Coordinates of C-alpha atoms and ligand atoms in Angstrom, one line a residue:
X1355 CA 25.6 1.5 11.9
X1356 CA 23.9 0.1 8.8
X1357 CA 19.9 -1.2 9.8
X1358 CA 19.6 -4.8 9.5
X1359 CA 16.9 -5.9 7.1
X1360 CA 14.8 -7.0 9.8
X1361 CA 14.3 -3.4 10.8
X1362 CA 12.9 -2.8 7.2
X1363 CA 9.4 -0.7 7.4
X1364 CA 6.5 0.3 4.8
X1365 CA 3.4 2.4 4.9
X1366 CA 0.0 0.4 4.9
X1367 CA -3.5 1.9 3.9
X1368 CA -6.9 0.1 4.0
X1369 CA -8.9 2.4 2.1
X1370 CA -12.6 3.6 2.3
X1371 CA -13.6 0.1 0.3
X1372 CA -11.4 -2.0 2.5
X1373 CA -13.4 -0.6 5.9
X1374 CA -16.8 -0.8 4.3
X1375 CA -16.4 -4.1 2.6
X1376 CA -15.1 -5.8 6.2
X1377 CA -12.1 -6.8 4.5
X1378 CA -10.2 -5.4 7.9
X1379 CA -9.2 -8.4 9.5
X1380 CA -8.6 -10.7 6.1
X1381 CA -6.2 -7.8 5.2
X1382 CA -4.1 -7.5 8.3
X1383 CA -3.7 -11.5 8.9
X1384 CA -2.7 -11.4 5.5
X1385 CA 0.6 -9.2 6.5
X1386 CA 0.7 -10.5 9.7
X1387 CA 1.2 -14.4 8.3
X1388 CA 4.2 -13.2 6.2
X1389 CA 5.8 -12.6 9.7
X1390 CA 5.8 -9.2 9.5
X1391 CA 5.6 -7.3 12.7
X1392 CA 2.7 -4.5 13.3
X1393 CA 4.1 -1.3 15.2
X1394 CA 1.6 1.9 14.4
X1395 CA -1.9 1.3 13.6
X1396 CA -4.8 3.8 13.5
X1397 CA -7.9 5.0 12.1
X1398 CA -8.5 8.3 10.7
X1399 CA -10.5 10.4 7.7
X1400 CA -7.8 12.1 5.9
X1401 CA -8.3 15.3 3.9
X1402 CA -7.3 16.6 0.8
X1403 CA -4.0 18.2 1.6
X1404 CA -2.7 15.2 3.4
X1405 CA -3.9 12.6 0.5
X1406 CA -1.8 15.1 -1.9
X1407 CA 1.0 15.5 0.2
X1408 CA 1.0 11.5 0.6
X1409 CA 1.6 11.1 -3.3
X1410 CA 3.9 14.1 -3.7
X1411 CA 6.6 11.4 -1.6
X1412 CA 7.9 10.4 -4.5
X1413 CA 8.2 13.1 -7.4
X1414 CA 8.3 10.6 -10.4
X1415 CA 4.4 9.6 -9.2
X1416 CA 2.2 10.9 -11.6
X1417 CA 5.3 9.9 -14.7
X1418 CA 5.0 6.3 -13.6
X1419 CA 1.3 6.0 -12.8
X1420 CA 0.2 8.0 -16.0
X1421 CA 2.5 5.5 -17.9
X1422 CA 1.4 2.3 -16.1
X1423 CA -2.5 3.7 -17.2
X1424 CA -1.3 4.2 -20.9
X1425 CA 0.3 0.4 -21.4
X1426 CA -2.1 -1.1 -19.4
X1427 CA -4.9 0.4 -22.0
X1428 CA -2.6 -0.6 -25.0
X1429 CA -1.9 -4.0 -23.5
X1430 CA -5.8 -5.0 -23.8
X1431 CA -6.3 -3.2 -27.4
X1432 CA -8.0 0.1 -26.0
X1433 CA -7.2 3.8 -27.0
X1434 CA -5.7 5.9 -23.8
X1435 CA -7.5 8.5 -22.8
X1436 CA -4.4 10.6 -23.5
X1437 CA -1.0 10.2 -24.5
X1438 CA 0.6 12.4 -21.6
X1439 CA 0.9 10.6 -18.6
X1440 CA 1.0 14.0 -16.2
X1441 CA -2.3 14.6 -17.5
X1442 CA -3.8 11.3 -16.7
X1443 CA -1.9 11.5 -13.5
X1444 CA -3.7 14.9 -12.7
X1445 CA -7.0 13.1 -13.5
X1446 CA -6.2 10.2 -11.0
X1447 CA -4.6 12.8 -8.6
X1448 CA -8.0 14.4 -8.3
X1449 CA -10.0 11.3 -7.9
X1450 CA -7.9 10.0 -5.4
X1451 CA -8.8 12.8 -2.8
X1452 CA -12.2 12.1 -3.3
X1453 CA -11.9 8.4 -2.9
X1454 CA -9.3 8.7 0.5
X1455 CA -11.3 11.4 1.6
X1456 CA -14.6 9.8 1.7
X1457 CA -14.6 7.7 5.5
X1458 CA -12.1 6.2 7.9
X1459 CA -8.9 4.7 6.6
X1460 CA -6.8 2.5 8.7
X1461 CA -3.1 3.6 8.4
X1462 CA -0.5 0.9 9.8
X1463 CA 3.5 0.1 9.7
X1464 CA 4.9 -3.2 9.3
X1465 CA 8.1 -4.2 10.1
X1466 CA 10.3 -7.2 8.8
X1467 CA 12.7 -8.3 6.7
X1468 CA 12.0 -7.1 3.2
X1469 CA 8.6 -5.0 4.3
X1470 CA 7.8 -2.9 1.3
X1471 CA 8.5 -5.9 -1.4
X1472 CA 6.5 -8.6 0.9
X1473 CA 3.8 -6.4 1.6
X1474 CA 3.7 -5.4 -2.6
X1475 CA 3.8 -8.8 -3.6
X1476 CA 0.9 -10.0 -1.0
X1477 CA -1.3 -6.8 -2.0
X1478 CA -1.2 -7.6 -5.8
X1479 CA -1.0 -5.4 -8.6
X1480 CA -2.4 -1.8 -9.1
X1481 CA -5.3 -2.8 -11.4
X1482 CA -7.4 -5.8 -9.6
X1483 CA -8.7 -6.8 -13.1
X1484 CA -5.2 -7.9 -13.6
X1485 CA -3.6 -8.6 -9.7
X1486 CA -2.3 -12.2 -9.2
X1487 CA -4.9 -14.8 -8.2
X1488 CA -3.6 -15.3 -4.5
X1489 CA -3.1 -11.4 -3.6
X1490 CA -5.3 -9.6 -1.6
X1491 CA -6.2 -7.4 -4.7
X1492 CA -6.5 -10.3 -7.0
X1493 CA -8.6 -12.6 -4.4
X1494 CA -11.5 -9.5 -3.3
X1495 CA -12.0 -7.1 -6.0
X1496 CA -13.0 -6.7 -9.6
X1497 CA -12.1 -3.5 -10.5
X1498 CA -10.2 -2.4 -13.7
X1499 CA -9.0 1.1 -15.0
X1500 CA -11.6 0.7 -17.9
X1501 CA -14.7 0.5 -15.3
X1502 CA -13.0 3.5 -13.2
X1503 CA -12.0 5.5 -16.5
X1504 CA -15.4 5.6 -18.0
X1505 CA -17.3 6.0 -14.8
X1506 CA -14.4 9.0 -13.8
X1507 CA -13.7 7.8 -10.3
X1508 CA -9.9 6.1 -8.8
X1509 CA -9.8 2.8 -9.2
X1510 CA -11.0 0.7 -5.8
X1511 CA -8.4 -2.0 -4.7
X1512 CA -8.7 -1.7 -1.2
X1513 CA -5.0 -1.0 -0.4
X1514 CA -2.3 1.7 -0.1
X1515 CA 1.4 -0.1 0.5
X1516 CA 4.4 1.8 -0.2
X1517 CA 6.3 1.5 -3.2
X1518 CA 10.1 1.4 -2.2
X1519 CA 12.2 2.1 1.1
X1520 CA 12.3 6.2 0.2
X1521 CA 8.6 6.1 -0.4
X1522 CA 7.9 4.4 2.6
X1523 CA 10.0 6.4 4.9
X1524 CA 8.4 9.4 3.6
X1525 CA 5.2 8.3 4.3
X1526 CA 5.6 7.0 7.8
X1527 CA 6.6 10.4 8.8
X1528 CA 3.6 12.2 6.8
X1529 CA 1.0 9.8 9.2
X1530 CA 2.7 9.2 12.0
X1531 CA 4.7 10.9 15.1
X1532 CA 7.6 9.5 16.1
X1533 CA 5.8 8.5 19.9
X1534 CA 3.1 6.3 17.9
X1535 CA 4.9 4.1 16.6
X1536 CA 6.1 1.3 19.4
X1537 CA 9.0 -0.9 19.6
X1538 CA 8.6 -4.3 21.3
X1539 CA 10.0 -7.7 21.0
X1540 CA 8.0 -10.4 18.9
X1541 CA 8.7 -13.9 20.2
X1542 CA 8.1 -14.9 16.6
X1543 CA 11.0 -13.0 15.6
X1544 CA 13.6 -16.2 16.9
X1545 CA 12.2 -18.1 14.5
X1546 CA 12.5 -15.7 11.4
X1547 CA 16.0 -13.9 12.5
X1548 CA 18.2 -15.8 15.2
X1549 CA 21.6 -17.4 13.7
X1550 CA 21.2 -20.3 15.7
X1551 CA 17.9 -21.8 17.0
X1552 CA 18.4 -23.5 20.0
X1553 CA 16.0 -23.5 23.1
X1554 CA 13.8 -25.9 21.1
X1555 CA 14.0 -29.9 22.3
X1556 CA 13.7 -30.5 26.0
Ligands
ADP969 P1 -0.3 1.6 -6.1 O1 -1.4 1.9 -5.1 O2 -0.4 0.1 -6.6 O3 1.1 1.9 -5.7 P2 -0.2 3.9 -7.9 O4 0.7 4.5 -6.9 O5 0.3 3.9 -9.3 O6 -0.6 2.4 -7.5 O7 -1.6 4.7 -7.8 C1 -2.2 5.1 -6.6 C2 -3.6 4.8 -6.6 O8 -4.3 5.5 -7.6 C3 -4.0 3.3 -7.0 O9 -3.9 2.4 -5.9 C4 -5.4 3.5 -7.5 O10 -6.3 3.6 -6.4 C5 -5.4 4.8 -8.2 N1 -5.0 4.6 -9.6 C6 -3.8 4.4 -10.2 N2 -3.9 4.4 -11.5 C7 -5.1 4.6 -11.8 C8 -5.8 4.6 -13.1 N3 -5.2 4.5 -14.2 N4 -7.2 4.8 -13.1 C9 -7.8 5.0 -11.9 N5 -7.2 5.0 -10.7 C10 -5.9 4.8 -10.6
MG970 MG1 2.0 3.8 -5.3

């Protein structure tokens, strides 16, 4: 039988920066205020393999990413640091590990209607310079690919969140087993998904 949206699911990461900037808590009431549902949540240092393994889930990664870096330098006037968007890819690739690598992460699903989209728009755009005023990324960071480039580091935005159903599927099985992740009833879930609401006046 065909899942109903409200069973949708996508991959959450607070990053290094998230953890040591105390952004914790702000992040997760921001997902949880969408009405989204929480059902894995944990904290753990990941290593290399699994940070690469995490960003092989979708094999047109390091095209699109190398290729977002290349227009987002020709939007604002600057020279790319290459044309070939593998080979910027590589480069980010490579600083990613360090960046994921370097403390505890905090790896969560959410559930609800529409998950990976929702949680997208509220976490804001890749490069903070340039997230929406209003998204987590936008509202608590500063960073820009210029900043990262020149200092040859990933860019900080706080955030991992899946970037479409596949992706996110992929993912939830790469950092979680199947008996961590629990399924319960959220009261709020009337509200958001029932047909008819009744049960309300006295
Ligand atoms: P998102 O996390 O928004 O889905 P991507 O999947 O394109 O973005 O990239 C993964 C992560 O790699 C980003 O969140 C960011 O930390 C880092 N990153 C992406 N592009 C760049 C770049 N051009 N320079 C530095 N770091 C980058
Ligand atoms: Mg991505």
């Amino acid at each position: 039988m065909k899942k109903h949206l409200k069973e949708d699911r996508t991959l959450v990461i607070i990053k290094p920066d998230g953890i040591q900037r105390s952004l914790i808590g702000e992040i997760i009431e921001r997902y949880e205020r969408l009405g989204l549902k929480l059902v894995a949540i944990k904290m753990t240092v990941p290593n290399a393999t699994l940070v690469e393994k995490h960003y092989s889930s979708d094999p047109e990664w390091k095209k699109v990413t190398g290729t977002k870096a290349i227009e987002s330098y020709l939007k604002k006037g600057i020279k790319p640091p290459s044309n070939d968007p593998i080979e910027i890819s590589n480069k980010i690739l490579a600083n990613l590990k360090k960046y994921l690598t370097s403390g505890p992460v905090i790896a969560m699903i959410w559930e609800g209607a529409h998950a990976v989209p929702v949680v997208r728009k509220a976490t804001g755009g890749t490069e903070p310079l340039t997230s929406d005023v209003g998204s987590i990324r936008g509202d608590f960071v500063l960073d820009s690919y210029q900043m990262s480039d020149t200092d040859g580091r990933a860019v900080r935005n706080l955030i991992h969140a899946s970037g479409s159903n596949d992706e996110a599927e992929k993912e939830i099985a790469l950092w979680f087993k199947k008996d961590e992740i629990v399924k319960y009833k959220h009261i709020q879930e009337k509200i958001l998904y029932d047909v008819n609401i009744d049960g309300i006046l006295e």
